[in-house]
Structure formats: C-alpha cells, structure tokens
Amino acid sequence: MPFLSRLASIVATLFLLSIVVFCLQLLLPGDIASILAGEDRSPETLAAISERFGLDQPIPVQYVRWLGNALQGDLGMSMRFNQPVSTLVLSKLPVTFQLATMALIFAILIGVTSGIIAAVFAGTAIDQTLGVFSILGFSIPNFWLGILLIMVVSVQWGLLPASGYVSPFVDPWQSFRTMLMPAFVLGSQLAAVLMRHTRSAMIEVLHSDYVRTAHAKGMPRWRIIIKHALRNALVPVVTLGALEFGQLLGGSVLTEWIFTIPGIGKLLVDAVFNRDYPIVQAVVLCSGAIYITLNLLADIAYVFLDPRTRRGAT
C-alpha cells in the first residue's frame, strides 16, 4: 500500500508538471506564428502557420492533444530544426548523462572522503580546514568557477580543452579530458553537500554504543571506521546522491553553455533564444520526469539499505 500510494502521488505530480510545462509557452514573450513567419507576416502566412501547429485551437484543446501525443512519445516538431523533438532530446541526453555521471563521481570521491576525514578528526584544524573548503563549494557559483578554470587551466596553463565535446566512442581519452573541468564545476556544490552530510552521519555513528563496544574489544580503529561506522553512515548519503543526480541533470544548463557541451542544457538555452517552444517543453518535462523517477528509486534504495525502514514499511 505505501508503494501504491507513492506511485499514485508520482502520477499526480507528473500530471501537474505537464500542465506547468504546457503553460510555459503562454508565459514566454512573443507570438510563435509571427516569429516563424519572419518578415512575411501576411494574414495568410500567419493563418497557415497557426493551423499547422494547432495554434488556432483553444488552449484546453491544445493541451489535451499535446498530452496525448506526449504519452505516445511524440513531443512535437522543432520549429527551428524541423525535426522531431523526441529525436533531438534523445540525441543530447547521453551527453548530459555522461557529464552528470562524471560530476557525481567527482562529488562522491571528494565529498565522502573529506567528510570521513573531517569526522575522524572532528574539532581539529583538519576539520576546520575542510569546513572552509565546503563553505567555498557552497558559495562559489558554477558559472564563475567555470570561467575561472577556463582562464587558468586552459588559457594560461594549456592543460585541458576550454570547450567542446568528443564522444567516448570516438576517443575515450579526449572525451575524458574535455569533460574533466565541466564535471568538476558541476559536482563542486554537490561535493560540499555530501561532505557535510557524511561528516554529520559519521560523527553520530562514531559515538554510538556498538562502536564503543568495538573499541573496547580492541578492534583496530581503521577497521571500525570502514567496516562498522562507514557502512551505516553511508545509508543517507547514498539516497542523497540518487536525489542529487537528478539535480545534476537539470542543473547542467549553465555548465554546458559555458563549456559548449551539446547536451540537453545547451539545447534548452538555444531553444529559449530561438523561441523553439516544443523543445523547451520537452526538455523541462523530461528533466522533471527523470528527477521524479530518481526520487522514487532513492526511496526504494533507502528501504533496502536501512533494515529499520524495511521493517517499518512492512
């Protein structure tokens, strides 16, 4: 029953999301037919464009038709490229997925490791230094950090490409080099979040009774930290990482724009500038659906990772 109610809430959320996404075209400035007509804005041309894209129909009729097509995988035609929007989004999604995956790996390696070190040396200079870096990770905007890295790492030092993208199926090493800076920029704030959560969870576990018992039995400290404390402390961190992965997918807009990465983030920005409303609707709808799905997977993972939650659910 809890799973069914959760599933029902997801369906309702997706329905509300579809309404919000469809209404985006009503809030954006400019008339679609006039933009597509260009300089030839005769009444006949405007009427033909409105009829082609269904703009002459009432808003509820347009929404019902759009929703029905979306449920069948038809997200409309791009007004700029004259291609199916679903094809464009699916071609760009693997690029964003690669960027978000690398950003998540960076965030886990940096955030979890520094969180463990800060918890083990809580209250010392090491803990305070790592705390300063976590505050910097929270505070520095991604776009500013990206521009700074391009100026220093790419322009002055010449170590990594400043922009562009290479598919890992074409050249894996060059693909890794082009994605290295964008992934670090995108994952920097998440690393700070994971560091804070890991530190708090580890400190709580290290002061628990079974850890004190392990210390009393003479068990080595490194074994206590890795085998007992870390395994229990990472339960909320794993679920947090699953949730934040959805935010990485949706938050890659500025990063992809700065580093000229042809993912769904850059596709969204270009579509906004070109008034290509079907692409804007499709990208926002897909990003929201992915985030909601990852939210559900995070809840399921939490149930399996935490026995107390599993007993409560049953």
Coordinates of C-alpha atoms in Angstrom, one line a residue:
M1 CA 0.0 0.0 0.0
P2 CA 2.8 2.6 0.7
F3 CA 4.3 1.8 -2.6
L4 CA 0.9 2.2 -4.4
S5 CA 0.3 5.5 -2.7
R6 CA 3.7 6.7 -3.6
L7 CA 3.2 5.6 -7.2
A8 CA -0.2 7.5 -7.3
S9 CA 1.5 10.6 -6.0
I10 CA 4.1 10.4 -8.7
V11 CA 1.4 10.1 -11.4
A12 CA -0.3 13.1 -10.0
T13 CA 2.9 15.1 -9.8
L14 CA 3.7 14.2 -13.5
F15 CA 0.2 15.4 -14.5
L16 CA 0.7 18.7 -12.7
L17 CA 4.1 19.0 -14.2
S18 CA 2.7 18.5 -17.7
I19 CA 0.3 21.4 -17.1
V20 CA 3.0 23.7 -15.9
V21 CA 5.3 22.7 -18.9
F22 CA 2.5 23.3 -21.4
C23 CA 1.7 26.7 -19.9
L24 CA 5.3 27.8 -20.4
Q25 CA 4.6 28.8 -24.0
L26 CA 1.8 31.1 -22.7
L27 CA 4.2 32.9 -20.4
L28 CA 7.1 33.3 -22.8
P29 CA 7.1 36.6 -24.7
G30 CA 6.4 36.8 -28.4
D31 CA 3.9 35.2 -30.8
I32 CA 5.0 31.9 -32.2
A33 CA 3.3 32.3 -35.6
S34 CA 4.9 35.8 -36.0
I35 CA 8.3 34.6 -35.1
L36 CA 8.1 31.7 -37.6
A37 CA 6.7 33.8 -40.3
G38 CA 9.8 36.1 -40.2
E39 CA 9.4 39.2 -42.5
D40 CA 6.5 37.6 -44.4
R41 CA 3.8 38.3 -41.8
S42 CA 0.8 38.3 -44.1
P43 CA -2.5 37.1 -42.7
E44 CA -2.5 34.1 -45.0
T45 CA 1.0 33.1 -43.8
L46 CA 0.1 33.5 -40.1
A47 CA -3.1 31.6 -40.5
A48 CA -1.2 28.7 -42.3
I49 CA 1.4 28.5 -39.5
S50 CA -1.2 28.6 -36.8
E51 CA -3.2 25.8 -38.5
R52 CA 0.0 23.7 -38.9
F53 CA 1.0 23.9 -35.3
G54 CA -2.6 23.9 -33.9
L55 CA -2.2 27.4 -32.5
D56 CA -5.7 28.4 -33.8
Q57 CA -7.3 25.9 -31.3
P58 CA -8.5 26.7 -27.8
I59 CA -5.9 26.3 -25.1
P60 CA -7.6 23.2 -23.4
V61 CA -7.8 21.5 -26.8
Q62 CA -4.1 22.2 -27.5
Y63 CA -3.2 20.8 -24.1
V64 CA -5.2 17.6 -24.5
R65 CA -3.7 17.0 -27.9
W66 CA -0.2 17.7 -26.7
L67 CA -0.6 15.5 -23.7
G68 CA -2.0 12.6 -25.8
N69 CA 0.9 12.9 -28.2
A70 CA 3.4 13.1 -25.3
L71 CA 2.1 9.9 -23.8
Q72 CA 2.8 8.2 -27.1
G73 CA 6.3 9.5 -27.2
D74 CA 5.5 12.3 -29.7
L75 CA 6.8 15.6 -28.2
G76 CA 6.1 17.6 -31.4
M77 CA 8.3 19.1 -34.1
S78 CA 11.1 21.5 -33.6
M79 CA 10.1 24.9 -35.1
R80 CA 13.8 25.7 -35.7
F81 CA 15.3 22.4 -36.9
N82 CA 12.1 20.9 -38.4
Q83 CA 12.9 17.6 -36.7
P84 CA 11.0 15.5 -34.1
V85 CA 11.7 16.9 -30.7
S86 CA 12.0 13.5 -29.1
T87 CA 14.8 12.6 -31.6
L88 CA 16.7 15.8 -30.6
V89 CA 16.3 15.3 -26.9
L90 CA 17.3 11.6 -27.1
S91 CA 20.4 12.5 -29.1
K92 CA 21.5 15.1 -26.5
L93 CA 20.6 13.2 -23.3
P94 CA 23.6 10.8 -23.3
V95 CA 25.9 13.8 -23.4
T96 CA 24.3 15.3 -20.3
F97 CA 24.1 11.9 -18.6
Q98 CA 27.9 11.4 -19.2
L99 CA 28.5 14.9 -17.7
A100 CA 26.3 14.3 -14.7
T101 CA 27.8 10.9 -14.0
M102 CA 31.3 12.2 -14.0
A103 CA 30.2 15.1 -11.8
L104 CA 28.6 12.6 -9.4
I105 CA 31.8 10.5 -9.3
F106 CA 33.8 13.7 -8.5
A107 CA 31.3 14.7 -5.8
I108 CA 31.4 11.3 -4.1
L109 CA 35.2 10.9 -4.2
I110 CA 35.8 14.4 -2.9
G111 CA 32.7 14.9 -0.6
V112 CA 32.6 11.5 1.0
T113 CA 36.3 11.2 1.5
S114 CA 36.6 14.7 3.0
G115 CA 33.5 14.0 5.2
I116 CA 35.1 10.9 6.6
I117 CA 38.4 12.7 7.4
A118 CA 36.6 15.6 8.9
A119 CA 34.5 13.3 11.2
V120 CA 37.6 11.3 12.3
F121 CA 39.5 14.5 13.1
A122 CA 36.4 16.4 14.4
G123 CA 37.3 19.6 16.2
T124 CA 40.8 19.7 14.9
A125 CA 42.5 22.0 12.4
I126 CA 41.9 19.4 9.7
D127 CA 38.2 19.5 10.3
Q128 CA 38.1 23.3 10.3
T129 CA 40.1 23.5 7.0
L130 CA 37.8 21.1 5.3
G131 CA 34.8 23.0 6.6
V132 CA 36.2 26.2 5.0
F133 CA 36.5 24.3 1.6
S134 CA 32.9 23.1 1.9
I135 CA 31.7 26.6 2.5
L136 CA 33.6 27.7 -0.6
G137 CA 32.0 24.9 -2.5
F138 CA 28.5 26.2 -1.4
S139 CA 29.3 29.8 -2.1
I140 CA 31.1 29.9 -5.4
P141 CA 28.7 30.0 -8.4
N142 CA 29.2 27.3 -11.0
F143 CA 29.5 29.8 -13.9
W144 CA 32.1 31.8 -12.1
L145 CA 34.2 28.8 -11.2
G146 CA 33.9 27.5 -14.8
I147 CA 35.1 30.8 -16.3
L148 CA 38.0 30.9 -13.8
L149 CA 39.1 27.4 -14.6
I150 CA 39.0 28.1 -18.3
M151 CA 41.2 31.2 -17.9
V152 CA 43.7 29.4 -15.6
V153 CA 43.8 25.8 -16.6
S154 CA 43.1 26.1 -20.3
V155 CA 44.3 29.6 -21.4
Q156 CA 47.3 30.1 -19.1
W157 CA 48.4 26.5 -18.4
G158 CA 47.1 24.9 -21.6
L159 CA 46.4 21.6 -19.7
L160 CA 42.8 20.9 -20.8
P161 CA 40.5 22.0 -23.6
A162 CA 38.5 25.1 -22.9
S163 CA 35.3 23.9 -24.6
G164 CA 33.9 21.3 -27.0
Y165 CA 32.9 17.7 -26.7
V166 CA 34.2 14.4 -28.0
S167 CA 32.2 11.2 -27.8
P168 CA 33.8 8.4 -25.7
F169 CA 33.0 6.0 -28.6
V170 CA 35.3 8.1 -30.8
D171 CA 38.2 9.0 -28.5
P172 CA 37.7 7.9 -24.8
W173 CA 40.8 9.8 -23.6
Q174 CA 40.0 13.1 -25.3
S175 CA 36.4 12.7 -24.2
F176 CA 37.6 12.4 -20.6
R177 CA 39.8 15.5 -21.0
T178 CA 37.0 17.6 -22.4
M179 CA 34.6 16.5 -19.6
L180 CA 37.1 16.9 -16.7
M181 CA 36.6 20.6 -16.0
P182 CA 32.9 20.7 -16.6
A183 CA 32.3 17.7 -14.4
F184 CA 34.4 19.2 -11.6
V185 CA 32.5 22.5 -11.9
L186 CA 29.1 20.8 -11.9
G187 CA 29.9 18.5 -9.0
S188 CA 31.6 21.0 -6.7
Q189 CA 28.5 22.1 -4.9
L190 CA 27.3 18.5 -4.5
A191 CA 30.7 17.6 -3.1
A192 CA 30.2 20.2 -0.4
V193 CA 26.7 18.9 0.4
L194 CA 28.0 15.3 0.6
M195 CA 30.9 16.4 2.8
R196 CA 28.5 18.0 5.3
H197 CA 26.1 15.0 5.4
T198 CA 28.9 12.4 5.6
R199 CA 30.6 14.3 8.4
S200 CA 27.4 14.6 10.4
A201 CA 26.4 10.9 9.8
M202 CA 29.9 9.6 10.7
I203 CA 30.1 11.7 13.9
E204 CA 26.8 10.3 15.0
V205 CA 27.8 6.7 14.2
L206 CA 31.2 7.0 15.8
H207 CA 29.5 8.0 19.1
S208 CA 27.1 5.0 19.0
D209 CA 27.2 2.1 21.5
Y210 CA 28.3 -0.6 19.1
V211 CA 31.3 1.5 18.0
R212 CA 32.3 2.0 21.7
T213 CA 32.0 -1.8 22.1
A214 CA 34.2 -2.4 19.2
H215 CA 36.8 -0.1 20.6
A216 CA 36.6 -1.9 24.0
K217 CA 37.2 -5.2 22.3
G218 CA 40.5 -3.8 20.9
M219 CA 39.4 -3.8 17.3
P220 CA 41.7 -1.6 15.1
R221 CA 40.5 1.9 14.5
W222 CA 40.6 1.7 10.7
R223 CA 38.5 -1.4 10.7
I224 CA 35.9 0.2 13.0
I225 CA 35.7 3.2 10.7
I226 CA 35.5 1.3 7.4
K227 CA 33.5 -1.8 8.4
H228 CA 31.1 -0.5 11.0
A229 CA 30.9 3.3 11.0
L230 CA 31.1 4.0 7.3
R231 CA 28.7 1.3 6.2
N232 CA 25.9 2.7 8.5
A233 CA 26.8 6.3 7.8
L234 CA 26.6 6.0 4.1
V235 CA 22.9 4.9 4.1
P236 CA 21.5 8.5 4.0
V237 CA 24.4 9.6 1.8
V238 CA 23.5 7.0 -0.9
T239 CA 19.9 8.2 -1.1
L240 CA 21.0 11.8 -1.1
G241 CA 23.3 11.0 -4.1
A242 CA 20.5 9.5 -6.0
L243 CA 18.3 12.6 -5.5
E244 CA 21.2 15.0 -6.3
F245 CA 21.9 13.1 -9.5
G246 CA 18.6 14.3 -10.9
Q247 CA 19.5 17.9 -9.9
L248 CA 22.8 17.4 -11.7
L249 CA 20.9 16.5 -14.9
G250 CA 18.7 19.5 -14.6
G251 CA 21.4 21.9 -13.3
S252 CA 23.8 21.4 -16.2
V253 CA 22.4 24.2 -18.2
L254 CA 25.0 26.9 -17.4
T255 CA 27.8 24.4 -17.3
E256 CA 27.0 23.1 -20.7
W257 CA 26.6 26.6 -22.1
I258 CA 29.9 27.8 -20.7
F259 CA 31.9 24.8 -21.9
T260 CA 29.9 24.4 -25.2
I261 CA 28.8 20.9 -24.5
P262 CA 26.0 19.8 -26.8
G263 CA 23.7 18.3 -24.1
I264 CA 20.1 19.0 -23.2
G265 CA 21.1 22.0 -21.1
K266 CA 22.6 23.8 -24.1
L267 CA 19.7 22.6 -26.2
L268 CA 17.4 24.3 -23.8
V269 CA 19.2 27.6 -23.8
D270 CA 19.4 27.6 -27.6
A271 CA 15.7 26.8 -27.8
V272 CA 14.8 29.7 -25.5
F273 CA 16.8 32.1 -27.6
N274 CA 15.2 30.8 -30.8
R275 CA 11.7 30.7 -29.3
D276 CA 11.5 26.9 -30.1
Y277 CA 8.8 26.2 -27.5
P278 CA 8.3 22.5 -28.2
I279 CA 12.0 21.8 -27.3
V280 CA 11.7 23.9 -24.1
Q281 CA 8.6 22.0 -23.1
A282 CA 10.2 18.6 -23.9
V283 CA 13.4 19.3 -22.0
V284 CA 11.7 20.6 -18.9
L285 CA 9.2 17.7 -19.0
C286 CA 11.9 15.1 -19.4
S287 CA 14.1 16.7 -16.7
G288 CA 11.2 16.7 -14.3
A289 CA 10.2 13.1 -15.1
I290 CA 13.8 11.9 -14.6
Y291 CA 14.1 13.7 -11.2
I292 CA 10.8 12.2 -10.0
T293 CA 11.8 8.7 -11.1
L294 CA 15.2 9.1 -9.3
N295 CA 13.3 10.2 -6.2
L296 CA 11.3 7.0 -6.3
L297 CA 14.5 4.9 -6.8
A298 CA 16.1 6.7 -3.9
D299 CA 13.2 5.8 -1.6
I300 CA 13.4 2.2 -2.7
A301 CA 17.1 2.1 -2.2
Y302 CA 16.7 3.6 1.3
V303 CA 14.2 0.8 2.2
F304 CA 16.7 -1.9 1.1
L305 CA 19.7 -0.2 2.7
D306 CA 18.2 0.5 6.1
P307 CA 16.6 -2.5 7.8
R308 CA 14.7 -0.3 10.2
T309 CA 12.9 1.4 7.4
R310 CA 12.2 -2.0 5.7
R311 CA 10.6 -3.3 8.9
G312 CA 8.5 -0.2 9.2
A313 CA 7.3 -0.4 5.6
T314 CA 6.1 -4.0 6.2

